[in-house]
C-alpha positions as YAML, in Angstrom:
chain: A
units: angstrom
residues:
- id: 1
  name: ASP
  ca: [18.05, 11.17, -3.67]
- id: 2
  name: LEU
  ca: [16.86, 11.14, -0.16]
- id: 3
  name: THR
  ca: [15.56, 14.72, 0.16]
- id: 4
  name: ILE
  ca: [13.56, 14.97, -3.16]
- id: 5
  name: THR
  ca: [10.44, 13.47, -3.55]
- id: 6
  name: SER
  ca: [10.07, 10.74, -6.13]
- id: 7
  name: PHE
  ca: [13.98, 11.31, -7.21]
- id: 8
  name: THR
  ca: [14.11, 7.65, -7.17]
- id: 9
  name: PHE
  ca: [11.97, 4.69, -7.68]
- id: 10
  name: THR
  ca: [11.87, 4.30, -3.75]
- id: 11
  name: SER
  ca: [8.55, 6.20, -3.14]
- id: 12
  name: ALA
  ca: [6.80, 4.53, -6.04]
- id: 13
  name: PHE
  ca: [6.99, 1.26, -4.40]
- id: 14
  name: GLN
  ca: [5.11, 2.56, -1.57]
- id: 15
  name: ARG
  ca: [2.39, 4.64, -2.91]
- id: 16
  name: PRO
  ca: [0.31, 3.05, -5.45]
- id: 17
  name: HIS
  ca: [-1.19, 5.99, -7.20]
- id: 18
  name: GLU
  ca: [2.54, 7.36, -7.76]
- id: 19
  name: ALA
  ca: [3.24, 3.80, -9.30]
- id: 20
  name: LEU
  ca: [0.28, 3.59, -11.59]
- id: 21
  name: ALA
  ca: [1.05, 7.28, -12.86]
- id: 22
  name: ILE
  ca: [4.71, 6.55, -13.34]
- id: 23
  name: ILE
  ca: [3.36, 3.21, -15.38]
- id: 24
  name: PHE
  ca: [1.03, 5.50, -17.49]
- id: 25
  name: PHE
  ca: [3.83, 7.92, -18.22]
- id: 26
  name: LEU
  ca: [6.31, 5.63, -19.35]
- id: 27
  name: LEU
  ca: [3.51, 3.93, -21.38]
- id: 28
  name: CYS
  ca: [2.57, 7.05, -23.33]
- id: 29
  name: LEU
  ca: [5.94, 7.88, -24.10]
- id: 30
  name: GLU
  ca: [7.15, 4.46, -25.31]
- id: 31
  name: LEU
  ca: [3.92, 3.86, -27.42]
- id: 32
  name: PHE
  ca: [4.70, 7.37, -28.93]
- id: 33
  name: PHE
  ca: [8.04, 6.13, -30.05]
- id: 34
  name: LEU
  ca: [6.93, 2.93, -31.03]
- id: 35
  name: ALA
  ca: [4.44, 4.63, -33.44]
- id: 36
  name: THR
  ca: [7.24, 6.71, -34.86]
- id: 37
  name: GLU
  ca: [9.36, 3.54, -35.48]
- id: 38
  name: LYS
  ca: [6.48, 1.05, -36.64]
- id: 39
  name: GLU
  ca: [4.90, 3.85, -38.64]
- id: 40
  name: LYS
  ca: [1.56, 2.76, -37.25]
- id: 41
  name: ILE
  ca: [-1.06, 5.37, -35.66]
- id: 42
  name: VAL
  ca: [-2.60, 2.70, -33.68]
- id: 43
  name: PHE
  ca: [0.11, 3.11, -31.22]
- id: 44
  name: ALA
  ca: [-0.10, 7.05, -31.16]
- id: 45
  name: PHE
  ca: [-3.96, 6.48, -30.28]
- id: 46
  name: LEU
  ca: [-2.74, 4.21, -27.39]
- id: 47
  name: SER
  ca: [-0.13, 6.86, -26.08]
- id: 48
  name: SER
  ca: [-2.81, 9.23, -25.86]
- id: 49
  name: PHE
  ca: [-4.88, 6.85, -24.23]
- id: 50
  name: PHE
  ca: [-2.51, 6.40, -21.36]
- id: 51
  name: LEU
  ca: [-1.85, 10.21, -21.09]
- id: 52
  name: ILE
  ca: [-5.49, 10.89, -20.85]
- id: 53
  name: LEU
  ca: [-5.19, 8.48, -17.53]
- id: 54
  name: LEU
  ca: [-2.11, 10.12, -16.45]
- id: 55
  name: ILE
  ca: [-3.95, 13.57, -16.55]
- id: 56
  name: PHE
  ca: [-6.24, 12.36, -13.50]
- id: 57
  name: PHE
  ca: [-3.16, 11.77, -11.49]
- id: 58
  name: TYR
  ca: [-0.64, 14.34, -12.39]
- id: 59
  name: PRO
  ca: [-2.02, 17.12, -15.04]
- id: 60
  name: TYR
  ca: [1.29, 18.71, -15.07]
- id: 61
  name: TYR
  ca: [2.91, 15.96, -16.98]
- id: 62
  name: LEU
  ca: [1.08, 17.42, -20.17]
- id: 63
  name: LEU
  ca: [4.04, 19.69, -20.34]
- id: 64
  name: SER
  ca: [6.92, 17.40, -20.46]
- id: 65
  name: TYR
  ca: [4.79, 15.04, -22.69]
- id: 66
  name: PHE
  ca: [4.35, 17.67, -25.32]
- id: 67
  name: LEU
  ca: [7.93, 19.08, -25.14]
- id: 68
  name: ILE
  ca: [9.48, 15.55, -25.46]
- id: 69
  name: ILE
  ca: [7.28, 14.26, -28.32]
- id: 70
  name: GLY
  ca: [7.17, 17.87, -29.87]
- id: 71
  name: SER
  ca: [10.92, 17.77, -30.02]
- id: 72
  name: TYR
  ca: [11.14, 14.36, -31.08]
- id: 73
  name: THR
  ca: [8.79, 15.08, -34.09]
- id: 74
  name: LEU
  ca: [10.94, 18.32, -35.15]
- id: 75
  name: VAL
  ca: [13.86, 16.03, -35.12]
- id: 76
  name: LEU
  ca: [12.22, 13.58, -37.56]
- id: 77
  name: LEU
  ca: [11.12, 16.24, -39.81]
- id: 78
  name: ILE
  ca: [14.38, 17.74, -40.10]
- id: 79
  name: LYS
  ca: [16.20, 14.32, -40.52]
- id: 80
  name: LYS
  ca: [13.61, 12.54, -42.80]
- id: 81
  name: GLY
  ca: [11.79, 15.71, -44.32]
- id: 82
  name: GLN
  ca: [8.37, 13.76, -44.11]
- id: 83
  name: VAL
  ca: [5.34, 15.66, -42.91]
- id: 84
  name: LYS
  ca: [3.61, 12.16, -42.09]
- id: 85
  name: PHE
  ca: [5.32, 12.36, -38.62]
- id: 86
  name: LEU
  ca: [3.15, 14.77, -37.51]
- id: 87
  name: LEU
  ca: [0.33, 12.65, -37.71]
- id: 88
  name: TYR
  ca: [1.60, 10.55, -34.84]
- id: 89
  name: PHE
  ca: [1.37, 13.89, -33.07]
- id: 90
  name: LEU
  ca: [-2.12, 14.84, -33.49]
- id: 91
  name: PRO
  ca: [-4.00, 12.12, -31.45]
- id: 92
  name: SER
  ca: [-1.91, 13.31, -28.36]
- id: 93
  name: LEU
  ca: [-4.11, 16.93, -28.63]
- id: 94
  name: LEU
  ca: [-7.28, 14.57, -27.63]
- id: 95
  name: SER
  ca: [-6.00, 15.11, -24.14]
- id: 96
  name: ILE
  ca: [-6.48, 19.09, -24.45]
- id: 97
  name: THR
  ca: [-10.21, 18.36, -24.26]
- id: 98
  name: VAL
  ca: [-9.98, 16.25, -21.12]
- id: 99
  name: LEU
  ca: [-7.59, 18.79, -19.44]
- id: 100
  name: PHE
  ca: [-10.09, 21.63, -19.83]
- id: 101
  name: TRP
  ca: [-12.72, 19.25, -18.15]
- id: 102
  name: TYR
  ca: [-10.03, 18.43, -15.45]
- id: 103
  name: TYR
  ca: [-9.79, 22.27, -15.26]
- id: 104
  name: ARG
  ca: [-13.21, 22.91, -14.37]
- id: 105
  name: GLN
  ca: [-13.16, 20.10, -11.82]
- id: 106
  name: LEU
  ca: [-10.12, 22.34, -10.33]
- id: 107
  name: LYS
  ca: [-12.54, 25.12, -9.47]
- id: 108
  name: THR
  ca: [-14.89, 22.75, -7.68]
- id: 109
  name: GLY
  ca: [-12.21, 22.17, -4.98]
- id: 110
  name: PHE
  ca: [-9.49, 20.28, -6.55]
- id: 111
  name: GLY
  ca: [-7.08, 23.14, -7.18]
- id: 112
  name: SER
  ca: [-4.93, 21.93, -4.62]
- id: 113
  name: VAL
  ca: [-3.32, 19.33, -6.92]
- id: 114
  name: LEU
  ca: [-1.70, 22.17, -8.88]
- id: 115
  name: SER
  ca: [-1.31, 24.72, -6.22]
- id: 116
  name: GLN
  ca: [1.07, 22.77, -4.04]
- id: 117
  name: GLN
  ca: [4.23, 24.53, -3.03]
- id: 118
  name: LEU
  ca: [7.37, 22.28, -2.79]
- id: 119
  name: SER
  ca: [10.93, 23.37, -2.32]
- id: 120
  name: HIS
  ca: [13.17, 23.25, -5.71]
- id: 121
  name: PRO
  ca: [16.15, 20.55, -5.84]
- id: 122
  name: SER
  ca: [19.64, 22.35, -6.33]
- id: 123
  name: LEU
  ca: [21.74, 21.30, -9.05]
- id: 124
  name: ILE
  ca: [24.28, 20.03, -6.18]
- id: 125
  name: ASN
  ca: [21.13, 17.72, -5.11]
- id: 126
  name: ILE
  ca: [20.71, 16.28, -8.42]
- id: 127
  name: LEU
  ca: [24.16, 15.82, -9.35]
- id: 128
  name: LEU
  ca: [24.90, 14.12, -6.03]
- id: 129
  name: GLY
  ca: [21.66, 11.92, -6.61]
- id: 130
  name: TYR
  ca: [22.47, 10.58, -9.85]
- id: 131
  name: GLY
  ca: [26.01, 10.14, -8.76]
- id: 132
  name: VAL
  ca: [28.42, 8.11, -11.01]
- id: 133
  name: LEU
  ca: [25.46, 7.54, -13.84]
- id: 134
  name: PHE
  ca: [25.67, 11.50, -14.68]
- id: 135
  name: PRO
  ca: [28.92, 11.28, -15.95]
- id: 136
  name: LEU
  ca: [28.14, 8.45, -18.23]
- id: 137
  name: ILE
  ca: [25.22, 10.58, -19.38]
- id: 138
  name: ILE
  ca: [27.13, 13.54, -20.35]
- id: 139
  name: TYR
  ca: [30.12, 11.55, -22.16]
- id: 140
  name: GLN
  ca: [27.46, 9.82, -24.21]
- id: 141
  name: THR
  ca: [25.94, 13.41, -25.58]
- id: 142
  name: THR
  ca: [29.66, 13.95, -26.60]
- id: 143
  name: ILE
  ca: [29.26, 11.05, -29.27]
- id: 144
  name: LEU
  ca: [26.19, 12.89, -30.54]
- id: 145
  name: PRO
  ca: [23.69, 9.73, -30.38]
- id: 146
  name: LYS
  ca: [22.48, 8.91, -34.16]
- id: 147
  name: LYS
  ca: [20.02, 5.82, -33.12]
- id: 148
  name: PRO
  ca: [16.43, 7.17, -32.98]
- id: 149
  name: SER
  ca: [16.11, 5.50, -29.39]
- id: 150
  name: LYS
  ca: [19.06, 7.18, -28.02]
- id: 151
  name: ILE
  ca: [17.91, 10.57, -29.43]
- id: 152
  name: PHE
  ca: [14.46, 10.08, -27.77]
- id: 153
  name: LEU
  ca: [15.63, 8.98, -24.63]
- id: 154
  name: ASN
  ca: [18.18, 12.18, -24.38]
- id: 155
  name: LEU
  ca: [15.26, 14.50, -25.14]
- id: 156
  name: TRP
  ca: [13.38, 12.83, -22.61]
- id: 157
  name: PHE
  ca: [15.83, 13.02, -19.92]
- id: 158
  name: PHE
  ca: [17.25, 16.44, -20.44]
- id: 159
  name: ILE
  ca: [13.94, 18.10, -21.16]
- id: 160
  name: SER
  ca: [12.51, 16.59, -17.87]
- id: 161
  name: LEU
  ca: [15.85, 17.73, -15.97]
- id: 162
  name: LEU
  ca: [15.28, 21.54, -17.39]
- id: 163
  name: LEU
  ca: [11.60, 21.45, -16.37]
- id: 164
  name: SER
  ca: [12.44, 20.47, -12.81]
- id: 165
  name: PHE
  ca: [14.09, 24.02, -12.49]
- id: 166
  name: LEU
  ca: [10.96, 25.99, -13.44]
- id: 167
  name: PRO
  ca: [9.86, 28.34, -10.55]
- id: 168
  name: LEU
  ca: [6.82, 26.33, -10.19]
- id: 169
  name: GLY
  ca: [5.71, 24.42, -6.71]
- id: 170
  name: PHE
  ca: [5.44, 21.12, -8.28]
- id: 171
  name: SER
  ca: [8.45, 21.51, -10.93]
- id: 172
  name: ARG
  ca: [10.51, 18.67, -8.64]
- id: 173
  name: PHE
  ca: [8.11, 16.11, -9.89]
- id: 174
  name: TYR
  ca: [9.06, 16.19, -13.60]
- id: 175
  name: LEU
  ca: [12.17, 14.14, -12.09]
- id: 176
  name: ARG
  ca: [9.84, 11.09, -11.48]
- id: 177
  name: GLY
  ca: [10.54, 8.07, -13.52]
- id: 178
  name: LEU
  ca: [13.70, 9.85, -14.86]
- id: 179
  name: PHE
  ca: [15.74, 6.80, -13.92]
- id: 180
  name: PHE
  ca: [14.28, 4.87, -16.72]
- id: 181
  name: PRO
  ca: [15.84, 6.62, -19.46]
- id: 182
  name: LEU
  ca: [19.04, 7.34, -17.31]
- id: 183
  name: ILE
  ca: [19.59, 3.70, -16.65]
- id: 184
  name: VAL
  ca: [18.98, 2.66, -20.30]
- id: 185
  name: LEU
  ca: [21.44, 5.46, -21.57]
- id: 186
  name: SER
  ca: [23.89, 4.53, -19.08]
- id: 187
  name: LEU
  ca: [24.14, 0.70, -19.91]
- id: 188
  name: THR
  ca: [24.39, 1.56, -23.51]
- id: 189
  name: THR
  ca: [27.26, 3.88, -22.84]
- id: 190
  name: ILE
  ca: [29.03, 1.35, -20.58]
- id: 191
  name: LYS
  ca: [28.68, -0.77, -23.86]
- id: 192
  name: THR
  ca: [30.37, 1.82, -25.80]
- id: 193
  name: ILE
  ca: [33.19, 2.65, -23.21]
- id: 194
  name: SER
  ca: [34.06, -0.97, -22.93]
- id: 195
  name: ARG
  ca: [34.67, -1.26, -26.76]
- id: 196
  name: LYS
  ca: [36.10, 1.94, -27.07]
- id: 197
  name: PHE
  ca: [39.05, 1.41, -24.39]
- id: 198
  name: ASN
  ca: [39.12, -2.22, -24.38]
- id: 199
  name: LEU
  ca: [37.70, -2.76, -20.82]
- id: 200
  name: ASP
  ca: [35.71, -5.69, -19.58]
- id: 201
  name: GLN
  ca: [31.86, -4.73, -19.41]
- id: 202
  name: LYS
  ca: [31.59, -7.16, -16.24]
- id: 203
  name: ILE
  ca: [34.16, -5.08, -13.84]
- id: 204
  name: ILE
  ca: [32.62, -1.75, -14.81]
- id: 205
  name: LEU
  ca: [28.84, -3.32, -14.19]
- id: 206
  name: GLY
  ca: [30.36, -5.04, -10.87]
- id: 207
  name: LEU
  ca: [31.51, -1.60, -9.58]
- id: 208
  name: LEU
  ca: [28.30, -0.01, -10.25]
- id: 209
  name: THR
  ca: [26.52, -2.83, -8.64]
- id: 210
  name: ILE
  ca: [28.46, -1.97, -5.36]
- id: 211
  name: ILE
  ca: [28.10, 1.84, -5.51]
- id: 212
  name: LEU
  ca: [24.66, 2.26, -6.79]
- id: 213
  name: PRO
  ca: [22.60, 0.52, -3.70]
- id: 214
  name: ILE
  ca: [24.39, 2.45, -1.22]
- id: 215
  name: SER
  ca: [21.70, 5.03, -0.87]
- id: 216
  name: PHE
  ca: [18.87, 2.09, -0.82]
- id: 217
  name: PHE
  ca: [20.92, 0.67, 2.18]
- id: 218
  name: TYR
  ca: [21.03, 4.10, 3.67]
- id: 219
  name: ILE
  ca: [17.31, 4.51, 3.47]
- id: 220
  name: THR
  ca: [16.81, 0.96, 5.12]
- id: 221
  name: TRP
  ca: [19.17, 1.99, 8.15]
- id: 222
  name: ARG
  ca: [17.43, 5.09, 8.67]
- id: 223
  name: ARG
  ca: [13.75, 3.30, 8.85]
- id: 224
  name: LEU
  ca: [15.33, 0.81, 11.03]
- id: 225
  name: THR
  ca: [16.78, 3.44, 13.69]
- id: 226
  name: GLU
  ca: [13.78, 5.44, 13.83]
- id: 227
  name: THR
  ca: [11.95, 2.70, 15.42]
- id: 228
  name: ARG
  ca: [13.81, 3.49, 18.43]
- id: 229
  name: ASN
  ca: [12.42, 7.04, 18.46]
- id: 230
  name: SER
  ca: [8.95, 8.75, 18.97]
- id: 231
  name: ASN
  ca: [8.27, 9.80, 15.85]
- id: 232
  name: HIS
  ca: [4.94, 9.49, 14.21]
- id: 233
  name: TRP
  ca: [5.89, 10.61, 10.72]
- id: 234
  name: PHE
  ca: [7.88, 7.19, 10.52]
- id: 235
  name: TYR
  ca: [5.89, 4.68, 12.67]
- id: 236
  name: LEU
  ca: [2.94, 5.21, 15.21]
- id: 237
  name: GLU
  ca: [3.10, 3.86, 18.53]
- id: 238
  name: LYS
  ca: [1.20, 1.04, 20.17]
- id: 239
  name: ASP
  ca: [-1.44, 3.31, 21.16]
- id: 240
  name: TYR
  ca: [-2.40, 4.58, 18.03]
- id: 241
  name: ARG
  ca: [-3.21, 1.07, 16.99]
- id: 242
  name: GLU
  ca: [-5.33, 0.45, 19.90]
- id: 243
  name: ILE
  ca: [-7.76, 3.37, 18.88]
- id: 244
  name: THR
  ca: [-8.09, 2.37, 15.33]
- id: 245
  name: GLN
  ca: [-8.58, -1.16, 16.28]
- id: 246
  name: TRP
  ca: [-11.61, 0.14, 18.48]
- id: 247
  name: LEU
  ca: [-13.04, 2.13, 15.50]
- id: 248
  name: ASP
  ca: [-12.95, -0.46, 13.23]
- id: 249
  name: GLN
  ca: [-14.41, -3.02, 15.54]
- id: 250
  name: ASN
  ca: [-17.11, -0.89, 17.32]
- id: 251
  name: SER
  ca: [-17.55, 2.11, 15.22]
- id: 252
  name: PRO
  ca: [-20.78, 2.05, 12.46]
- id: 253
  name: LYS
  ca: [-19.34, 1.43, 8.89]
- id: 254
  name: GLU
  ca: [-18.30, 5.01, 6.96]
- id: 255
  name: SER
  ca: [-18.70, 6.92, 10.01]
- id: 256
  name: GLY
  ca: [-16.59, 10.07, 9.94]
- id: 257
  name: VAL
  ca: [-13.52, 10.73, 12.01]
- id: 258
  name: LEU
  ca: [-11.72, 13.97, 12.55]
- id: 259
  name: ALA
  ca: [-7.81, 13.28, 13.29]
- id: 260
  name: PRO
  ca: [-4.52, 15.10, 13.12]
- id: 261
  name: TYR
  ca: [-3.13, 14.99, 9.66]
- id: 262
  name: TYR
  ca: [-0.35, 12.69, 10.01]
- id: 263
  name: LEU
  ca: [-2.82, 10.15, 11.55]
- id: 264
  name: ALA
  ca: [-5.85, 10.75, 9.07]
- id: 265
  name: ASN
  ca: [-4.16, 10.00, 5.84]
- id: 266
  name: TRP
  ca: [-3.37, 6.40, 7.15]
- id: 267
  name: LEU
  ca: [-6.76, 5.81, 8.98]
- id: 268
  name: PRO
  ca: [-8.86, 4.77, 6.05]
- id: 269
  name: THR
  ca: [-6.34, 1.93, 5.31]
- id: 270
  name: GLN
  ca: [-6.76, 0.48, 8.74]
- id: 271
  name: THR
  ca: [-10.49, 0.95, 9.41]
- id: 272
  name: HIS
  ca: [-13.92, 1.25, 7.67]
- id: 273
  name: ASN
  ca: [-14.22, 4.87, 8.59]
- id: 274
  name: HIS
  ca: [-13.73, 7.99, 6.18]
- id: 275
  name: VAL
  ca: [-11.80, 11.16, 7.40]
- id: 276
  name: TYR
  ca: [-12.49, 14.96, 7.16]
- id: 277
  name: PHE
  ca: [-9.03, 15.64, 6.44]
- id: 278
  name: GLY
  ca: [-6.60, 13.23, 4.72]
- id: 279
  name: HIS
  ca: [-4.15, 14.16, 2.34]
- id: 280
  name: LEU
  ca: [-3.05, 17.88, 2.08]
- id: 281
  name: ILE
  ca: [-2.83, 17.75, -1.82]
- id: 282
  name: GLN
  ca: [-5.81, 15.57, -2.68]
- id: 283
  name: THR
  ca: [-8.22, 16.61, -0.19]
- id: 284
  name: PRO
  ca: [-10.88, 19.28, -1.75]
- id: 285
  name: ILE
  ca: [-10.77, 22.75, -0.59]
- id: 286
  name: SER
  ca: [-7.77, 21.53, 1.79]
- id: 287
  name: GLN
  ca: [-6.56, 24.51, 3.04]
- id: 288
  name: GLU
  ca: [-10.24, 25.51, 4.54]
- id: 289
  name: LYS
  ca: [-10.42, 22.34, 6.01]
- id: 290
  name: PHE
  ca: [-7.19, 22.53, 7.61]
- id: 291
  name: ILE
  ca: [-8.06, 26.10, 9.24]
- id: 292
  name: LEU
  ca: [-11.45, 24.60, 10.48]
- id: 293
  name: MET
  ca: [-9.80, 21.76, 11.87]
- id: 294
  name: ASP
  ca: [-6.93, 23.65, 13.49]
- id: 295
  name: GLN
  ca: [-9.75, 25.82, 14.93]
- id: 296
  name: PHE
  ca: [-11.57, 22.95, 16.58]
- id: 297
  name: PHE
  ca: [-8.68, 21.24, 18.09]
- id: 298
  name: ASN
  ca: [-7.45, 24.68, 19.51]
- id: 299
  name: GLN
  ca: [-11.12, 25.65, 20.77]
- id: 300
  name: LEU
  ca: [-11.28, 28.75, 18.82]
- id: 301
  name: LEU
  ca: [-14.93, 27.74, 17.64]
- id: 302
  name: SER
  ca: [-17.79, 28.24, 20.16]
- id: 303
  name: GLU
  ca: [-19.82, 25.29, 21.35]
- id: 304
  name: LYS
  ca: [-22.63, 26.05, 19.01]
- id: 305
  name: GLU
  ca: [-19.93, 26.38, 15.95]
- id: 306
  name: ALA
  ca: [-18.39, 23.39, 17.04]
- id: 307
  name: LYS
  ca: [-21.38, 21.24, 17.23]
- id: 308
  name: LYS
  ca: [-22.39, 22.64, 13.83]
- id: 309
  name: PHE
  ca: [-19.05, 21.88, 12.41]
- id: 310
  name: LEU
  ca: [-19.25, 18.18, 13.37]
- id: 311
  name: LYS
  ca: [-22.76, 17.79, 12.30]
- id: 312
  name: GLU
  ca: [-22.37, 19.45, 8.84]
- id: 313
  name: ASN
  ca: [-19.10, 17.24, 8.11]
- id: 314
  name: LYS
  ca: [-20.89, 14.21, 9.40]
- id: 315
  name: ILE
  ca: [-18.13, 13.61, 12.02]
- id: 316
  name: SER
  ca: [-18.90, 11.00, 14.82]
- id: 317
  name: TYR
  ca: [-15.48, 10.51, 16.26]
- id: 318
  name: ILE
  ca: [-12.68, 12.91, 17.08]
- id: 319
  name: ILE
  ca: [-8.83, 11.80, 17.59]
- id: 320
  name: LYS
  ca: [-6.59, 14.68, 19.12]
- id: 321
  name: ASP
  ca: [-3.41, 15.05, 21.14]
- id: 322
  name: ASN
  ca: [-4.20, 14.61, 24.74]
- id: 323
  name: ASN
  ca: [-3.69, 18.00, 25.99]
- id: 324
  name: LYS
  ca: [-6.68, 17.29, 28.38]
- id: 325
  name: ARG
  ca: [-8.93, 20.14, 26.72]
- id: 326
  name: TYR
  ca: [-11.79, 19.60, 24.77]
- id: 327
  name: TYR
  ca: [-15.37, 20.95, 24.23]
- id: 328
  name: SER
  ca: [-17.73, 20.09, 27.38]
- id: 329
  name: PHE
  ca: [-20.06, 17.90, 25.05]
- id: 330
  name: LEU
  ca: [-17.36, 15.73, 24.22]
- id: 331
  name: GLU
  ca: [-16.40, 12.47, 26.13]
- id: 332
  name: ALA
  ca: [-13.45, 10.05, 25.99]
- id: 333
  name: ILE
  ca: [-13.75, 6.71, 24.97]
- id: 334
  name: ILE
  ca: [-10.07, 5.91, 24.79]
- id: 335
  name: GLN
  ca: [-7.59, 7.98, 26.61]
- id: 336
  name: LYS
  ca: [-3.84, 7.54, 26.40]
- id: 337
  name: PRO
  ca: [-0.95, 9.69, 27.63]
- id: 338
  name: ALA
  ca: [-0.26, 11.00, 23.98]
- id: 339
  name: ILE
  ca: [-3.67, 10.75, 22.29]
- id: 340
  name: ILE
  ca: [-7.30, 10.67, 23.04]
- id: 341
  name: LEU
  ca: [-10.63, 9.28, 21.32]
- id: 342
  name: LEU
  ca: [-13.47, 11.55, 21.63]
- id: 343
  name: LYS
  ca: [-17.15, 11.16, 20.61]
- id: 344
  name: GLN
  ca: [-20.21, 13.34, 21.38]
- id: 345
  name: LYS
  ca: [-22.32, 12.98, 24.73]
- id: 346
  name: ASN
  ca: [-25.61, 10.98, 24.11]
...
């Protein structure tokens, strides 16, 4: 769970957009289930509303959503033989209209949202990540869950798990939020096991309480030990802080900054500046921008091309690694051993 993005809820607590997306995902699934339980279509429309909000964050969740609710609707049709359950499925089709609009937006530069290529988790990694909870999930499937809530949660868990193995660059993101059905099913399974084998629930829960937080403590320990290392992917050094403070106090509001990737994604949270290249996935035409930025930093552009590049992108300040090489029309404002802040000469 330490090597797979969003496998646990850890990253959701430190990335607001991911937290919102998981909230919307949980809401749209739970509201659909509520629509079928209460037999009120208003909950189906609410589910579709949150699904539409989810599309703006992660459009690929449409696949898992439709597979989960579609499979559950099919189960209801087989078990109860009532066509009315199809009515709760229909409002979700409104999201298709939004998806077509969103696809059009992708062509204007946001295609990187779906074009990202990430490594796929192995089955071993997933089994180790879920740890002692996975045998509980497997055990409860042998009992053949009959309650609607358990059937729904099982479909949610296993469909998402299977989707994570698809040969797509973003498939591992289908593991997001999966700890919710996992934990609920695990707790109900513990209750079943304690009754069947006459075991004390408190003892089982106590053991899990000791075992489960181990990975959390390991993550915290790694973060603390990295403070002793010069690793800007974990923590930035004091020199970086001095540059951001200068920009925040002395640069015009909304002035553009060109900075390395590891720094640019963080800069707007610390200053009133905007950056040329921020997030690899969420920056429009990110690959083209990354290439131009790399050419500028390595002085592969002529001085005329470099000036044109800064002007067209409204870049007033440049932050780069201090290798003491930069264009002659630039001057240093702050110069540190590892990093330098530049601007164009008057």
